[in-house]
PDB file of C-alpha atoms in Angstrom:
ATOM      1  CA  UNK C 630      68.978   2.033  70.655  1.00 82.00           C
ATOM      2  CA  UNK C 631      66.349   3.848  72.715  1.00 89.00           C
ATOM      3  CA  UNK C 632      63.487   5.810  71.157  1.00 87.00           C
ATOM      4  CA  UNK C 633      64.505   9.347  70.236  1.00 89.00           C
ATOM      5  CA  UNK C 634      61.135  10.661  71.395  1.00 87.00           C
ATOM      6  CA  UNK C 635      61.984   9.676  74.955  1.00 87.00           C
ATOM      7  CA  UNK C 636      63.228  12.516  77.152  1.00 87.00           C
ATOM      8  CA  UNK C 637      66.980  12.484  77.703  1.00 88.00           C
ATOM      9  CA  UNK C 638      66.496  11.451  81.360  1.00 90.00           C
ATOM     10  CA  UNK C 639      64.576   8.343  80.273  1.00 91.00           C
ATOM     11  CA  UNK C 640      67.267   7.439  77.737  1.00 93.00           C
ATOM     12  CA  UNK C 641      69.965   7.910  80.392  1.00 94.00           C
ATOM     13  CA  UNK C 642      68.115   5.643  82.835  1.00 95.00           C
ATOM     14  CA  UNK C 643      67.597   3.042  80.105  1.00 96.00           C
ATOM     15  CA  UNK C 644      71.210   3.137  78.959  1.00 96.00           C
ATOM     16  CA  UNK C 645      72.760   3.019  82.438  1.00 96.00           C
ATOM     17  CA  UNK C 646      70.366   0.251  83.495  1.00 97.00           C
ATOM     18  CA  UNK C 647      71.144  -1.767  80.367  1.00 97.00           C
ATOM     19  CA  UNK C 648      74.916  -1.424  80.883  1.00 96.00           C
ATOM     20  CA  UNK C 649      74.709  -2.253  84.613  1.00 97.00           C
ATOM     21  CA  UNK C 650      72.528  -5.308  83.996  1.00 98.00           C
ATOM     22  CA  UNK C 651      74.818  -6.550  81.203  1.00 97.00           C
ATOM     23  CA  UNK C 652      77.845  -6.130  83.477  1.00 97.00           C
ATOM     24  CA  UNK C 653      76.058  -7.934  86.306  1.00 97.00           C
ATOM     25  CA  UNK C 654      75.090 -10.813  84.020  1.00 97.00           C
ATOM     26  CA  UNK C 655      78.749 -11.290  83.062  1.00 96.00           C
ATOM     27  CA  UNK C 656      80.107 -10.485  86.562  1.00 97.00           C
ATOM     28  CA  UNK C 657      82.240  -7.546  85.401  1.00 95.00           C
ATOM     29  CA  UNK C 658      82.926  -5.337  88.451  1.00 96.00           C
ATOM     30  CA  UNK C 659      84.372  -2.263  86.710  1.00 96.00           C
ATOM     31  CA  UNK C 660      81.647  -1.696  84.090  1.00 95.00           C
ATOM     32  CA  UNK C 661      79.066  -2.513  86.769  1.00 96.00           C
ATOM     33  CA  UNK C 662      80.535   0.085  89.147  1.00 95.00           C
ATOM     34  CA  UNK C 663      80.648   2.711  86.387  1.00 95.00           C
ATOM     35  CA  UNK C 664      77.051   2.095  85.304  1.00 94.00           C
ATOM     36  CA  UNK C 665      75.917   2.026  88.940  1.00 95.00           C
ATOM     37  CA  UNK C 666      77.578   5.404  89.506  1.00 94.00           C
ATOM     38  CA  UNK C 667      75.731   6.752  86.451  1.00 95.00           C
ATOM     39  CA  UNK C 668      72.447   5.472  87.865  1.00 95.00           C
ATOM     40  CA  UNK C 669      73.198   7.020  91.263  1.00 93.00           C
ATOM     41  CA  UNK C 670      73.629  10.423  89.610  1.00 94.00           C
ATOM     42  CA  UNK C 671      70.145  10.285  88.054  1.00 94.00           C
ATOM     43  CA  UNK C 672      66.745  11.059  89.591  1.00 92.00           C
ATOM     44  CA  UNK C 673      66.433   8.280  92.171  1.00 90.00           C
ATOM     45  CA  UNK C 674      62.652   8.289  92.258  1.00 90.00           C
ATOM     46  CA  UNK C 675      62.464   7.730  88.495  1.00 92.00           C
ATOM     47  CA  UNK C 676      65.208   5.090  88.543  1.00 95.00           C
ATOM     48  CA  UNK C 677      63.491   3.240  91.397  1.00 93.00           C
ATOM     49  CA  UNK C 678      60.110   3.266  89.642  1.00 93.00           C
ATOM     50  CA  UNK C 679      61.644   1.902  86.427  1.00 96.00           C
ATOM     51  CA  UNK C 680      63.628  -0.797  88.226  1.00 97.00           C
ATOM     52  CA  UNK C 681      60.664  -1.836  90.395  1.00 96.00           C
ATOM     53  CA  UNK C 682      58.524  -2.168  87.280  1.00 96.00           C
ATOM     54  CA  UNK C 683      61.125  -4.394  85.607  1.00 98.00           C
ATOM     55  CA  UNK C 684      61.478  -6.594  88.705  1.00 98.00           C
ATOM     56  CA  UNK C 685      57.681  -6.960  89.029  1.00 96.00           C
ATOM     57  CA  UNK C 686      57.224  -7.864  85.354  1.00 97.00           C
ATOM     58  CA  UNK C 687      59.966 -10.480  85.503  1.00 98.00           C
ATOM     59  CA  UNK C 688      58.609 -11.991  88.724  1.00 97.00           C
ATOM     60  CA  UNK C 689      55.130 -12.168  87.180  1.00 96.00           C
ATOM     61  CA  UNK C 690      56.469 -13.873  84.054  1.00 96.00           C
ATOM     62  CA  UNK C 691      58.577 -16.340  86.000  1.00 97.00           C
ATOM     63  CA  UNK C 692      55.712 -17.140  88.397  1.00 97.00           C
ATOM     64  CA  UNK C 693      52.499 -16.944  86.329  1.00 95.00           C
ATOM     65  CA  UNK C 694      50.504 -18.902  88.921  1.00 95.00           C
ATOM     66  CA  UNK C 695      51.387 -16.452  91.674  1.00 94.00           C
ATOM     67  CA  UNK C 696      54.396 -15.635  93.773  1.00 94.00           C
ATOM     68  CA  UNK C 697      54.907 -17.328  97.129  1.00 94.00           C
ATOM     69  CA  UNK C 698      57.240 -16.475  99.968  1.00 92.00           C
ATOM     70  CA  UNK C 699      59.316 -19.497  98.977  1.00 96.00           C
ATOM     71  CA  UNK C 700      59.617 -18.111  95.444  1.00 96.00           C
ATOM     72  CA  UNK C 701      60.884 -14.775  96.763  1.00 95.00           C
ATOM     73  CA  UNK C 702      63.322 -16.609  99.046  1.00 96.00           C
ATOM     74  CA  UNK C 703      64.614 -18.648  96.094  1.00 97.00           C
ATOM     75  CA  UNK C 704      65.180 -15.482  94.032  1.00 97.00           C
ATOM     76  CA  UNK C 705      66.978 -13.871  96.956  1.00 97.00           C
ATOM     77  CA  UNK C 706      69.218 -16.896  97.545  1.00 97.00           C
ATOM     78  CA  UNK C 707      70.041 -17.363  93.858  1.00 98.00           C
ATOM     79  CA  UNK C 708      70.828 -13.684  93.359  1.00 98.00           C
ATOM     80  CA  UNK C 709      72.949 -13.484  96.516  1.00 98.00           C
ATOM     81  CA  UNK C 710      74.905 -16.617  95.598  1.00 97.00           C
ATOM     82  CA  UNK C 711      75.712 -15.432  92.092  1.00 95.00           C
ATOM     83  CA  UNK C 712      76.618 -11.887  93.176  1.00 97.00           C
ATOM     84  CA  UNK C 713      78.706 -12.961  96.176  1.00 97.00           C
ATOM     85  CA  UNK C 714      81.433 -14.277  93.898  1.00 95.00           C
ATOM     86  CA  UNK C 715      82.214 -10.835  92.458  1.00 97.00           C
ATOM     87  CA  UNK C 716      80.448  -8.132  94.520  1.00 96.00           C
ATOM     88  CA  UNK C 717      82.855  -7.805  97.430  1.00 94.00           C
ATOM     89  CA  UNK C 718      80.602  -5.590  99.556  1.00 93.00           C
ATOM     90  CA  UNK C 719      77.355  -7.501  98.959  1.00 95.00           C
ATOM     91  CA  UNK C 720      74.644  -6.687 101.515  1.00 93.00           C
ATOM     92  CA  UNK C 721      71.841  -9.229 101.226  1.00 94.00           C
ATOM     93  CA  UNK C 722      69.502  -7.011 103.245  1.00 91.00           C
ATOM     94  CA  UNK C 723      69.505  -4.476 100.383  1.00 92.00           C
ATOM     95  CA  UNK C 724      68.491  -7.259  97.970  1.00 95.00           C
ATOM     96  CA  UNK C 725      65.560  -7.889 100.337  1.00 93.00           C
ATOM     97  CA  UNK C 726      64.631  -4.182 100.225  1.00 91.00           C
ATOM     98  CA  UNK C 727      64.717  -4.256  96.406  1.00 93.00           C
ATOM     99  CA  UNK C 728      62.497  -7.342  96.160  1.00 95.00           C
ATOM    100  CA  UNK C 729      59.988  -6.343  98.830  1.00 92.00           C
ATOM    101  CA  UNK C 730      59.909  -2.759  97.574  1.00 90.00           C
ATOM    102  CA  UNK C 731      59.206  -3.854  93.997  1.00 93.00           C
ATOM    103  CA  UNK C 732      56.340  -5.972  95.290  1.00 93.00           C
ATOM    104  CA  UNK C 733      54.936  -3.048  97.274  1.00 88.00           C
ATOM    105  CA  UNK C 734      55.534  -4.785 100.590  1.00 86.00           C
ATOM    106  CA  UNK C 735      57.959  -2.197 101.938  1.00 74.00           C
ATOM    107  CA  UNK C 736      58.975   1.365 101.205  1.00 68.00           C
ATOM    108  CA  UNK C 737      62.751   1.862 100.965  1.00 61.00           C
ATOM    109  CA  UNK C 738      62.278   5.407 102.292  1.00 62.00           C
ATOM    110  CA  UNK C 739      60.866   3.946 105.504  1.00 66.00           C
ATOM    111  CA  UNK C 740      63.767   1.538 106.038  1.00 60.00           C
ATOM    112  CA  UNK C 741      65.198   2.296 109.492  1.00 58.00           C
ATOM    113  CA  UNK C 742      68.686   1.653 108.164  1.00 64.00           C
ATOM    114  CA  UNK C 743      69.831   4.481 105.928  1.00 63.00           C
ATOM    115  CA  UNK C 744      70.740   3.286 102.442  1.00 66.00           C
ATOM    116  CA  UNK C 745      73.430   5.028 100.464  1.00 65.00           C
ATOM    117  CA  UNK C 746      72.150   6.838  97.368  1.00 57.00           C
ATOM    118  CA  UNK C 747      73.799   4.277  95.096  1.00 68.00           C
ATOM    119  CA  UNK C 748      72.555   1.179  96.939  1.00 88.00           C
ATOM    120  CA  UNK C 749      69.057   0.700  95.526  1.00 91.00           C
ATOM    121  CA  UNK C 750      69.790   1.053  91.801  1.00 95.00           C
ATOM    122  CA  UNK C 751      72.978  -0.972  92.150  1.00 96.00           C
ATOM    123  CA  UNK C 752      71.228  -3.821  93.934  1.00 97.00           C
ATOM    124  CA  UNK C 753      68.135  -3.565  91.736  1.00 97.00           C
ATOM    125  CA  UNK C 754      70.278  -4.200  88.675  1.00 98.00           C
ATOM    126  CA  UNK C 755      71.719  -7.289  90.401  1.00 98.00           C
ATOM    127  CA  UNK C 756      68.178  -8.585  90.958  1.00 98.00           C
ATOM    128  CA  UNK C 757      67.159  -7.694  87.391  1.00 98.00           C
ATOM    129  CA  UNK C 758      70.222  -9.493  85.993  1.00 98.00           C
ATOM    130  CA  UNK C 759      69.398 -12.587  88.037  1.00 98.00           C
ATOM    131  CA  UNK C 760      65.756 -12.608  86.941  1.00 98.00           C
ATOM    132  CA  UNK C 761      66.700 -12.061  83.289  1.00 98.00           C
ATOM    133  CA  UNK C 762      69.098 -15.012  83.509  1.00 97.00           C
ATOM    134  CA  UNK C 763      66.336 -17.154  85.025  1.00 97.00           C
ATOM    135  CA  UNK C 764      63.957 -16.063  82.256  1.00 97.00           C
ATOM    136  CA  UNK C 765      66.707 -16.490  79.637  1.00 96.00           C
ATOM    137  CA  UNK C 766      65.708 -13.125  78.202  1.00 96.00           C
ATOM    138  CA  UNK C 767      67.411  -9.905  77.087  1.00 94.00           C
ATOM    139  CA  UNK C 768      66.752  -6.813  79.169  1.00 95.00           C
ATOM    140  CA  UNK C 769      65.963  -4.213  76.515  1.00 95.00           C
ATOM    141  CA  UNK C 770      62.285  -5.110  76.124  1.00 96.00           C
ATOM    142  CA  UNK C 771      61.698  -4.956  79.863  1.00 97.00           C
ATOM    143  CA  UNK C 772      63.463  -1.600  80.081  1.00 97.00           C
ATOM    144  CA  UNK C 773      61.380  -0.215  77.194  1.00 96.00           C
ATOM    145  CA  UNK C 774      58.117  -1.385  78.734  1.00 95.00           C
ATOM    146  CA  UNK C 775      58.994  -0.059  82.191  1.00 95.00           C
ATOM    147  CA  UNK C 776      59.926   3.377  80.886  1.00 94.00           C
ATOM    148  CA  UNK C 777      56.865   3.403  78.635  1.00 87.00           C
ATOM    149  CA  UNK C 778      54.656   2.588  81.613  1.00 84.00           C
ATOM    150  CA  UNK C 779      56.225   5.360  83.690  1.00 79.00           C
ATOM    151  CA  UNK C 780      55.761   7.817  80.810  1.00 76.00           C
ATOM    152  CA  UNK C 781      52.091   6.846  80.428  1.00 75.00           C
ATOM    153  CA  UNK C 782      51.486   7.208  84.159  1.00 72.00           C
ATOM    154  CA  UNK C 783      53.063  10.659  84.141  1.00 68.00           C
ATOM    155  CA  UNK C 784      50.983  11.889  81.197  1.00 66.00           C
ATOM    156  CA  UNK C 785      47.627  10.796  82.608  1.00 54.00           C
ATOM    157  CA  UNK C 786      46.020  13.826  84.181  1.00 48.00           C
ATOM    158  CA  UNK C 787      44.127  13.475  87.398  1.00 45.00           C
ATOM    159  CA  UNK C 788      40.444  14.588  87.158  1.00 49.00           C
TER     160      UNK C 788
END
């Protein structure tokens, strides 16, 4: 499904993200937990960059005239409501970290509350699933573009 020219790490991030998002969209706890564990075992910096890129692109598409604080609040509320029915340990504050981090408003590394290694990718896929549902779109194109953007950024040499 993913381009063979991608490094194996990129394909693993894409695959685990795709599975986690699909499980979140259908509220399936076991596949979601398994895919989240796979994501937690990968390079967290790379996973975070890919997920933040997907969240930003979806927010930009859903709010082409600009994103307001009320828009972010609506995303947060909608995502929390839908996840609360099946994510038994839901922590809304981590959803906030995902959204504000993707927008460049906060740095998860500077959060005074220590986040478990698995928290950010797990919660990011919840946000991505919610935004994909709102956009009525499949996730594969967003995943491809995010990984492609990361790859391009990594191959550009600094002068």
